[in-house]
Short mmCIF file of C-alpha atoms in Angstrom, two decimals:
data_model
loop_
_atom_site.label_atom_id
_atom_site.label_comp_id
_atom_site.label_asym_id
_atom_site.label_seq_id
_atom_site.Cartn_x
_atom_site.Cartn_y
_atom_site.Cartn_z
CA UNK A 1 -128.41 -35.67 55.36
CA UNK A 2 -127.32 -33.07 53.74
CA UNK A 3 -124.46 -33.31 51.08
CA UNK A 4 -121.64 -31.54 53.20
CA UNK A 5 -122.76 -34.23 56.23
CA UNK A 6 -122.62 -36.93 53.41
CA UNK A 7 -118.98 -35.89 52.40
CA UNK A 8 -117.78 -35.22 56.20
CA UNK A 9 -118.79 -38.88 56.86
CA UNK A 10 -117.52 -40.31 54.04
CA UNK A 11 -115.05 -42.62 55.83
CA UNK A 12 -117.72 -44.27 57.97
CA UNK A 13 -120.25 -44.04 55.50
CA UNK A 14 -117.95 -46.80 54.21
CA UNK A 15 -119.50 -48.98 56.73
CA UNK A 16 -123.11 -48.60 55.13
CA UNK A 17 -125.01 -47.61 52.41
CA UNK A 18 -124.28 -44.07 51.27
CA UNK A 19 -128.42 -43.40 52.16
CA UNK A 20 -129.37 -40.21 50.91
CA UNK A 21 -132.62 -37.81 51.83
CA UNK A 22 -134.54 -40.24 49.74
CA UNK A 23 -133.84 -43.20 51.78
CA UNK A 24 -131.98 -45.04 49.23
CA UNK A 25 -128.59 -44.89 48.11
CA UNK A 26 -126.86 -41.85 46.68
CA UNK A 27 -124.76 -43.53 44.04
CA UNK A 28 -127.87 -46.01 42.73
CA UNK A 29 -130.00 -43.35 42.27
CA UNK A 30 -127.40 -40.95 40.31
CA UNK A 31 -126.76 -44.27 38.05
CA UNK A 32 -130.71 -44.68 37.53
CA UNK A 33 -131.10 -41.22 36.43
CA UNK A 34 -128.08 -41.46 34.61
CA UNK A 35 -129.56 -44.53 32.80
CA UNK A 36 -132.84 -42.67 32.47
CA UNK A 37 -130.86 -39.62 30.69
CA UNK A 38 -128.83 -42.23 28.33
CA UNK A 39 -132.47 -43.63 27.37
CA UNK A 40 -133.65 -40.49 25.55
CA UNK A 41 -129.99 -40.01 24.41
CA UNK A 42 -130.28 -43.34 22.51
CA UNK A 43 -133.78 -42.93 21.40
CA UNK A 44 -133.03 -39.86 19.53
CA UNK A 45 -129.32 -41.62 17.92
CA UNK A 46 -131.96 -44.28 16.88
CA UNK A 47 -135.07 -42.22 15.62
CA UNK A 48 -132.62 -40.12 13.85
CA UNK A 49 -131.17 -42.80 11.65
CA UNK A 50 -134.59 -44.30 11.18
CA UNK A 51 -135.70 -40.99 9.61
CA UNK A 52 -132.62 -40.86 7.64
CA UNK A 53 -132.95 -44.59 5.89
CA UNK A 54 -136.72 -44.05 5.67
CA UNK A 55 -136.02 -40.85 3.52
CA UNK A 56 -133.17 -42.66 1.49
CA UNK A 57 -135.42 -45.31 1.00
CA UNK A 58 -138.36 -43.12 -0.26
CA UNK A 59 -135.92 -41.32 -2.91
CA UNK A 60 -134.93 -44.52 -4.23
CA UNK A 61 -138.29 -46.42 -4.41
CA UNK A 62 -139.19 -43.08 -6.25
CA UNK A 63 -136.60 -43.17 -9.03
CA UNK A 64 -137.50 -47.47 -8.73
CA UNK A 65 -133.90 -48.83 -7.93
CA UNK A 66 -135.12 -49.48 -4.17
CA UNK A 67 -133.97 -53.19 -3.97
CA UNK A 68 -131.03 -52.72 -5.93
CA UNK A 69 -129.45 -50.19 -3.54
CA UNK A 70 -131.34 -50.16 -0.26
CA UNK A 71 -128.81 -49.76 2.57
CA UNK A 72 -129.93 -51.89 5.22
CA UNK A 73 -130.52 -54.95 2.72
CA UNK A 74 -127.16 -54.30 1.03
CA UNK A 75 -125.00 -53.78 3.93
CA UNK A 76 -126.57 -55.05 6.86
CA UNK A 77 -126.26 -58.42 7.37
CA UNK A 78 -127.78 -60.34 10.21
CA UNK A 79 -125.23 -63.21 10.96
CA UNK A 80 -122.71 -61.20 12.53
CA UNK A 81 -125.28 -59.06 14.83
CA UNK A 82 -126.83 -61.93 15.63
CA UNK A 83 -123.65 -63.51 17.43
CA UNK A 84 -122.99 -59.90 19.23
CA UNK A 85 -126.16 -59.54 20.63
CA UNK A 86 -125.88 -63.37 21.59
CA UNK A 87 -122.93 -62.30 23.11
CA UNK A 88 -123.99 -58.96 24.67
CA UNK A 89 -127.42 -61.33 26.17
CA UNK A 90 -125.17 -63.60 27.43
CA UNK A 91 -122.53 -61.05 29.32
CA UNK A 92 -126.01 -59.98 31.03
CA UNK A 93 -126.33 -63.63 33.00
CA UNK A 94 -122.82 -63.98 33.54
CA UNK A 95 -122.68 -60.49 34.98
CA UNK A 96 -125.71 -61.15 37.78
CA UNK A 97 -124.22 -64.23 37.99
CA UNK A 98 -120.99 -62.05 39.50
CA UNK A 99 -123.51 -60.05 41.86
CA UNK A 100 -125.20 -63.00 42.77
CA UNK A 101 -121.81 -64.68 43.51
CA UNK A 102 -120.46 -61.10 45.24
CA UNK A 103 -124.02 -61.18 47.57
CA UNK A 104 -123.04 -64.76 48.40
CA UNK A 105 -119.24 -63.74 49.29
CA UNK A 106 -118.14 -66.25 47.03
CA UNK A 107 -115.28 -64.64 45.77
CA UNK A 108 -114.01 -67.75 43.70
CA UNK A 109 -117.37 -67.76 41.61
CA UNK A 110 -117.39 -63.58 41.63
CA UNK A 111 -113.82 -63.71 39.86
CA UNK A 112 -115.05 -65.95 37.32
CA UNK A 113 -118.67 -64.76 36.21
CA UNK A 114 -117.04 -60.86 36.24
CA UNK A 115 -114.25 -61.89 34.08
CA UNK A 116 -116.56 -63.71 31.89
CA UNK A 117 -118.41 -60.67 31.44
CA UNK A 118 -115.39 -58.97 30.73
CA UNK A 119 -114.59 -61.07 27.95
CA UNK A 120 -117.97 -61.15 26.60
CA UNK A 121 -117.84 -57.75 26.64
CA UNK A 122 -114.62 -57.18 24.94
CA UNK A 123 -115.68 -59.80 22.42
CA UNK A 124 -118.46 -58.15 21.18
CA UNK A 125 -116.47 -54.85 20.68
CA UNK A 126 -114.11 -56.80 18.45
CA UNK A 127 -117.31 -57.97 16.39
CA UNK A 128 -118.26 -54.34 15.87
CA UNK A 129 -115.14 -53.65 15.02
CA UNK A 130 -114.83 -56.23 12.49
CA UNK A 131 -117.91 -55.42 11.28
CA UNK A 132 -117.24 -51.28 10.85
CA UNK A 133 -113.87 -52.39 8.84
CA UNK A 134 -115.82 -54.62 6.66
CA UNK A 135 -118.75 -52.35 5.94
CA UNK A 136 -116.00 -49.47 5.43
CA UNK A 137 -114.57 -51.77 2.84
CA UNK A 138 -117.68 -52.40 0.94
CA UNK A 139 -118.17 -48.66 1.04
CA UNK A 140 -120.60 -47.71 4.03
CA UNK A 141 -118.81 -44.83 5.62
CA UNK A 142 -119.14 -41.81 8.46
CA UNK A 143 -119.73 -39.70 5.20
CA UNK A 144 -123.19 -38.38 3.52
CA UNK A 145 -123.29 -40.57 1.23
CA UNK A 146 -122.31 -44.35 0.66
CA UNK A 147 -120.55 -46.08 -2.19
CA UNK A 148 -122.57 -49.36 -2.76
CA UNK A 149 -120.49 -51.77 -5.20
CA UNK A 150 -122.89 -53.25 -7.62
CA UNK A 151 -122.48 -55.53 -10.52
CA UNK A 152 -121.95 -54.80 -14.15
CA UNK A 153 -125.79 -55.77 -15.09
CA UNK A 154 -126.86 -53.11 -12.20
CA UNK A 155 -124.06 -50.52 -12.91
CA UNK A 156 -125.16 -50.12 -16.90
CA UNK A 157 -129.24 -50.51 -15.95
CA UNK A 158 -128.87 -47.30 -13.36
CA UNK A 159 -126.99 -45.66 -16.45
CA UNK A 160 -129.56 -46.42 -19.05
CA UNK A 161 -131.97 -44.51 -16.40
CA UNK A 162 -130.24 -41.52 -16.15
CA UNK A 163 -131.04 -40.30 -12.99
CA UNK A 164 -130.50 -36.79 -11.27
CA UNK A 165 -127.12 -36.70 -9.38
CA UNK A 166 -129.01 -35.80 -6.12
CA UNK A 167 -130.36 -39.32 -6.28
CA UNK A 168 -127.36 -41.52 -7.18
CA UNK A 169 -124.36 -41.00 -9.73
CA UNK A 170 -122.20 -43.49 -10.72
CA UNK A 171 -118.47 -44.04 -9.68
CA UNK A 172 -115.50 -46.47 -8.32
CA UNK A 173 -115.19 -47.34 -4.30
CA UNK A 174 -111.91 -49.80 -3.33
CA UNK A 175 -111.66 -50.64 -7.49
CA UNK A 176 -115.25 -51.50 -7.30
CA UNK A 177 -118.18 -50.18 -9.45
CA UNK A 178 -120.48 -48.48 -7.47
CA UNK A 179 -123.22 -46.61 -6.94
CA UNK A 180 -122.96 -43.27 -4.64
CA UNK A 181 -126.03 -42.43 -3.28
CA UNK A 182 -126.50 -39.19 -1.02
CA UNK A 183 -127.71 -40.53 2.08
CA UNK A 184 -127.25 -39.61 5.85
CA UNK A 185 -127.92 -43.24 6.64
CA UNK A 186 -123.77 -44.36 6.84
CA UNK A 187 -123.35 -41.11 9.20
CA UNK A 188 -126.48 -42.03 12.02
CA UNK A 189 -125.52 -45.49 11.37
CA UNK A 190 -122.12 -45.43 12.55
CA UNK A 191 -123.13 -42.76 15.41
CA UNK A 192 -125.69 -44.78 16.65
CA UNK A 193 -123.56 -48.18 16.93
CA UNK A 194 -120.31 -46.30 17.66
CA UNK A 195 -121.54 -44.57 20.73
CA UNK A 196 -123.09 -47.91 21.88
CA UNK A 197 -119.54 -49.60 21.16
CA UNK A 198 -118.10 -46.60 23.36
CA UNK A 199 -120.27 -47.14 26.20
CA UNK A 200 -119.44 -51.29 26.01
CA UNK A 201 -115.89 -50.15 25.91
CA UNK A 202 -116.36 -47.97 29.11
CA UNK A 203 -118.36 -50.81 30.96
CA UNK A 204 -115.70 -52.98 29.97
CA UNK A 205 -113.21 -50.78 32.12
CA UNK A 206 -115.51 -50.30 34.97
CA UNK A 207 -116.07 -53.66 35.33
CA UNK A 208 -112.28 -54.59 34.99
CA UNK A 209 -112.16 -51.57 37.72
CA UNK A 210 -114.52 -53.38 40.33
CA UNK A 211 -112.65 -56.81 39.49
CA UNK A 212 -109.57 -55.23 40.43
CA UNK A 213 -110.71 -53.51 43.42
CA UNK A 214 -112.35 -56.21 44.80
CA UNK A 215 -109.47 -58.63 44.56
CA UNK A 216 -107.44 -56.24 46.49
CA UNK A 217 -110.15 -55.50 48.95
CA UNK A 218 -111.96 -58.83 49.08
CA UNK A 219 -113.43 -57.51 52.98
CA UNK A 220 -114.54 -54.00 51.80
CA UNK A 221 -117.98 -53.34 52.56
CA UNK A 222 -118.82 -51.30 49.59
CA UNK A 223 -117.91 -54.28 47.01
CA UNK A 224 -121.62 -55.60 46.72
CA UNK A 225 -122.76 -52.13 45.73
CA UNK A 226 -119.92 -51.40 43.69
CA UNK A 227 -120.71 -54.42 41.98
CA UNK A 228 -124.44 -54.08 41.71
CA UNK A 229 -123.88 -50.42 39.91
CA UNK A 230 -121.43 -51.60 37.58
CA UNK A 231 -123.85 -54.50 36.80
CA UNK A 232 -126.64 -51.80 36.18
CA UNK A 233 -124.92 -49.66 33.94
CA UNK A 234 -123.75 -53.05 31.60
CA UNK A 235 -127.20 -54.55 31.76
CA UNK A 236 -128.51 -51.08 30.74
CA UNK A 237 -125.87 -51.45 27.68
CA UNK A 238 -127.02 -54.66 26.57
CA UNK A 239 -130.97 -53.26 26.60
CA UNK A 240 -129.62 -50.80 24.08
CA UNK A 241 -128.22 -53.36 21.51
CA UNK A 242 -132.06 -55.43 22.08
CA UNK A 243 -133.50 -52.30 20.94
CA UNK A 244 -130.72 -51.58 18.19
CA UNK A 245 -130.59 -55.30 17.22
CA UNK A 246 -134.47 -55.41 16.49
CA UNK A 247 -135.10 -52.28 15.28
CA UNK A 248 -132.16 -51.29 13.15
CA UNK A 249 -131.27 -55.02 11.74
CA UNK A 250 -134.14 -56.99 11.66
CA UNK A 251 -137.20 -54.67 11.19
CA UNK B 1 -130.20 -44.23 59.59
CA UNK B 2 -132.07 -46.92 61.71
CA UNK B 3 -134.85 -46.38 59.56
CA UNK B 4 -132.74 -46.21 56.35
CA UNK B 5 -131.04 -49.58 57.53
CA UNK B 6 -134.88 -51.15 57.32
CA UNK B 7 -135.59 -49.66 54.16
CA UNK B 8 -131.67 -51.29 52.93
CA UNK B 9 -132.88 -54.82 54.56
CA UNK B 10 -136.54 -54.09 52.86
CA UNK B 11 -134.74 -53.69 49.29
CA UNK B 12 -132.45 -56.80 49.78
CA UNK B 13 -135.70 -59.18 50.17
CA UNK B 14 -136.92 -58.36 47.10
CA UNK B 15 -134.40 -58.40 44.65
CA UNK B 16 -132.66 -61.81 45.73
CA UNK B 17 -133.39 -64.52 42.87
CA UNK B 18 -131.48 -67.89 43.24
CA UNK B 19 -128.98 -68.43 40.71
CA UNK B 20 -131.16 -71.14 38.54
CA UNK B 21 -133.97 -68.29 37.66
CA UNK B 22 -131.39 -66.14 36.65
CA UNK B 23 -130.13 -69.31 33.90
CA UNK B 24 -134.11 -69.83 33.40
CA UNK B 25 -134.05 -66.11 32.61
CA UNK B 26 -131.34 -66.16 30.54
CA UNK B 27 -132.48 -69.18 28.73
CA UNK B 28 -135.79 -67.59 27.77
CA UNK B 29 -134.10 -64.16 26.76
CA UNK B 30 -132.28 -66.38 24.28
CA UNK B 31 -135.05 -68.27 22.89
CA UNK B 32 -136.84 -65.06 22.34
CA UNK B 33 -133.73 -63.89 20.38
CA UNK B 34 -133.56 -67.35 18.20
CA UNK B 35 -137.44 -66.60 17.65
CA UNK B 36 -136.79 -62.90 16.04
CA UNK B 37 -134.07 -64.29 13.69
CA UNK B 38 -136.28 -66.98 12.41
CA UNK B 39 -138.74 -64.63 12.32
CA UNK B 40 -137.20 -62.30 10.39
CA UNK B 41 -135.73 -65.18 7.90
CA UNK B 42 -139.39 -65.97 7.27
CA UNK B 43 -140.77 -62.60 7.06
CA UNK B 44 -142.03 -63.19 3.90
CA UNK B 45 -144.93 -65.86 5.19
CA UNK B 46 -146.40 -62.31 7.29
CA UNK B 47 -147.83 -59.37 6.12
CA UNK B 48 -145.42 -56.54 7.03
CA UNK B 49 -147.30 -55.08 9.60
CA UNK B 50 -147.68 -58.32 11.93
CA UNK B 51 -143.98 -58.80 10.76
CA UNK B 52 -143.35 -55.31 12.57
CA UNK B 53 -145.81 -56.08 15.36
CA UNK B 54 -144.41 -59.60 16.30
CA UNK B 55 -140.90 -58.16 16.43
CA UNK B 56 -142.01 -54.87 18.96
CA UNK B 57 -143.28 -57.52 20.92
CA UNK B 58 -140.75 -59.72 21.39
CA UNK B 59 -138.35 -57.13 21.69
CA UNK B 60 -140.27 -55.53 24.69
CA UNK B 61 -140.70 -58.92 26.48
CA UNK B 62 -136.77 -59.32 26.02
CA UNK B 63 -135.83 -55.74 27.38
CA UNK B 64 -138.45 -56.46 30.23
CA UNK B 65 -136.75 -59.31 31.23
CA UNK B 66 -133.40 -57.85 31.44
CA UNK B 67 -134.67 -54.71 33.28
CA UNK B 68 -136.99 -56.23 35.56
CA UNK B 69 -134.68 -59.62 36.90
CA UNK B 70 -131.28 -58.45 35.51
CA UNK B 71 -131.24 -55.12 36.22
CA UNK B 72 -133.98 -55.87 39.32
CA UNK B 73 -136.09 -52.96 38.79
CA UNK B 74 -139.07 -55.16 39.97
CA UNK B 75 -139.61 -55.01 43.86
CA UNK B 76 -136.94 -52.04 44.25
CA UNK B 77 -137.75 -48.94 45.38
CA UNK B 78 -140.59 -46.36 43.77
CA UNK B 79 -137.87 -43.95 43.22
CA UNK B 80 -135.62 -45.92 41.02
CA UNK B 81 -138.82 -47.35 38.82
CA UNK B 82 -139.64 -43.69 38.67
CA UNK B 83 -136.28 -42.97 37.16
CA UNK B 84 -136.39 -45.17 34.48
CA UNK B 85 -140.01 -45.90 33.40
CA UNK B 86 -141.00 -42.23 32.90
CA UNK B 87 -137.87 -41.18 30.57
CA UNK B 88 -138.53 -44.70 28.66
CA UNK B 89 -142.09 -43.26 27.96
CA UNK B 90 -140.74 -39.87 26.91
CA UNK B 91 -138.33 -41.91 24.67
CA UNK B 92 -140.92 -43.84 22.97
CA UNK B 93 -143.08 -40.99 22.75
CA UNK B 94 -140.12 -38.78 21.09
CA UNK B 95 -139.55 -42.00 18.53
CA UNK B 96 -143.21 -42.09 17.44
CA UNK B 97 -143.79 -38.24 17.20
CA UNK B 98 -140.79 -38.24 15.10
CA UNK B 99 -141.45 -40.86 13.02
CA UNK B 100 -144.71 -39.51 12.34
CA UNK B 101 -143.99 -35.60 12.17
CA UNK B 102 -141.01 -36.83 9.28
CA UNK B 103 -143.04 -39.34 7.45
CA UNK B 104 -144.05 -37.19 4.71
CA UNK B 105 -141.12 -35.05 4.92
CA UNK B 106 -138.84 -34.01 2.15
CA UNK B 107 -135.65 -32.68 3.65
CA UNK B 108 -132.02 -32.95 3.37
CA UNK B 109 -130.12 -35.96 2.10
CA UNK B 110 -132.44 -37.66 0.47
#
């Protein structure tokens, strides 16, 4: 079916899946292609972060102050992130339950599980905003250096080493003594997790739009595919966090 | 169009699971996440390389679970599998290559 023919029959196609010349639903085909491109997009963000973290570690290790100033060990706890990962994983389950309910035309259950997915996603974003604010207040910023708050003992130890300013300088951050390390760890971390958070936010808006649409037009034959497409995107967003959680926070 | 309808029905037949099945998959994913965190907490008991290998295997297991059963890629059209698996393999190659290439490079910002 040509593109123009597809457009011409759009109204009629409401009764059937929008099947293109590949024999599959065109919207789903487009979404899988998008997900494929997004996989590469997030892979570049993750690997960029890993490279700059490795560079920072090597620099600090060479100066003998890795343990004291390692940005991941000192900034990124796993308590909150484990909760966030669980929320997103749970939201994937509720999403697939919403889809199953819609296929069974059980709209009451659909509404319940879809709203649960939206709320779990919103909780994730809220948790991420909290994490970002916390990190900002302890010196990790969207800037080409991070200011790690350190004790007097560590401060004096680093001062006695008389290190090159390209490795570390001593100063203050938010009223605390801090070691200021030139590194793109913070930039790459916030860009990577920030883009993921943006994707979750877009997913919430998407799922909310589907929820409202299905509520308004419960008999629309397009509903199952609309829900499936929103769900596919949502599961992909969860999939990205599965990778970020393990690679960035645990490894 | 009749042929297409047949395709669509064929697709539907492959992607239907009971809600109980989804709960089981969700439970397994939660357990794997708990194991990941537990291993992280006792990582000093392992060689670092073994620790990393275990985490990678567990991460891949979770990813496969989400893709095959929640995203219903298992049994779905080959074109969808192609559109995801090829970029995924490219992404894995990209990560491994870049990490290798930069492992001895002294670049900007450290």
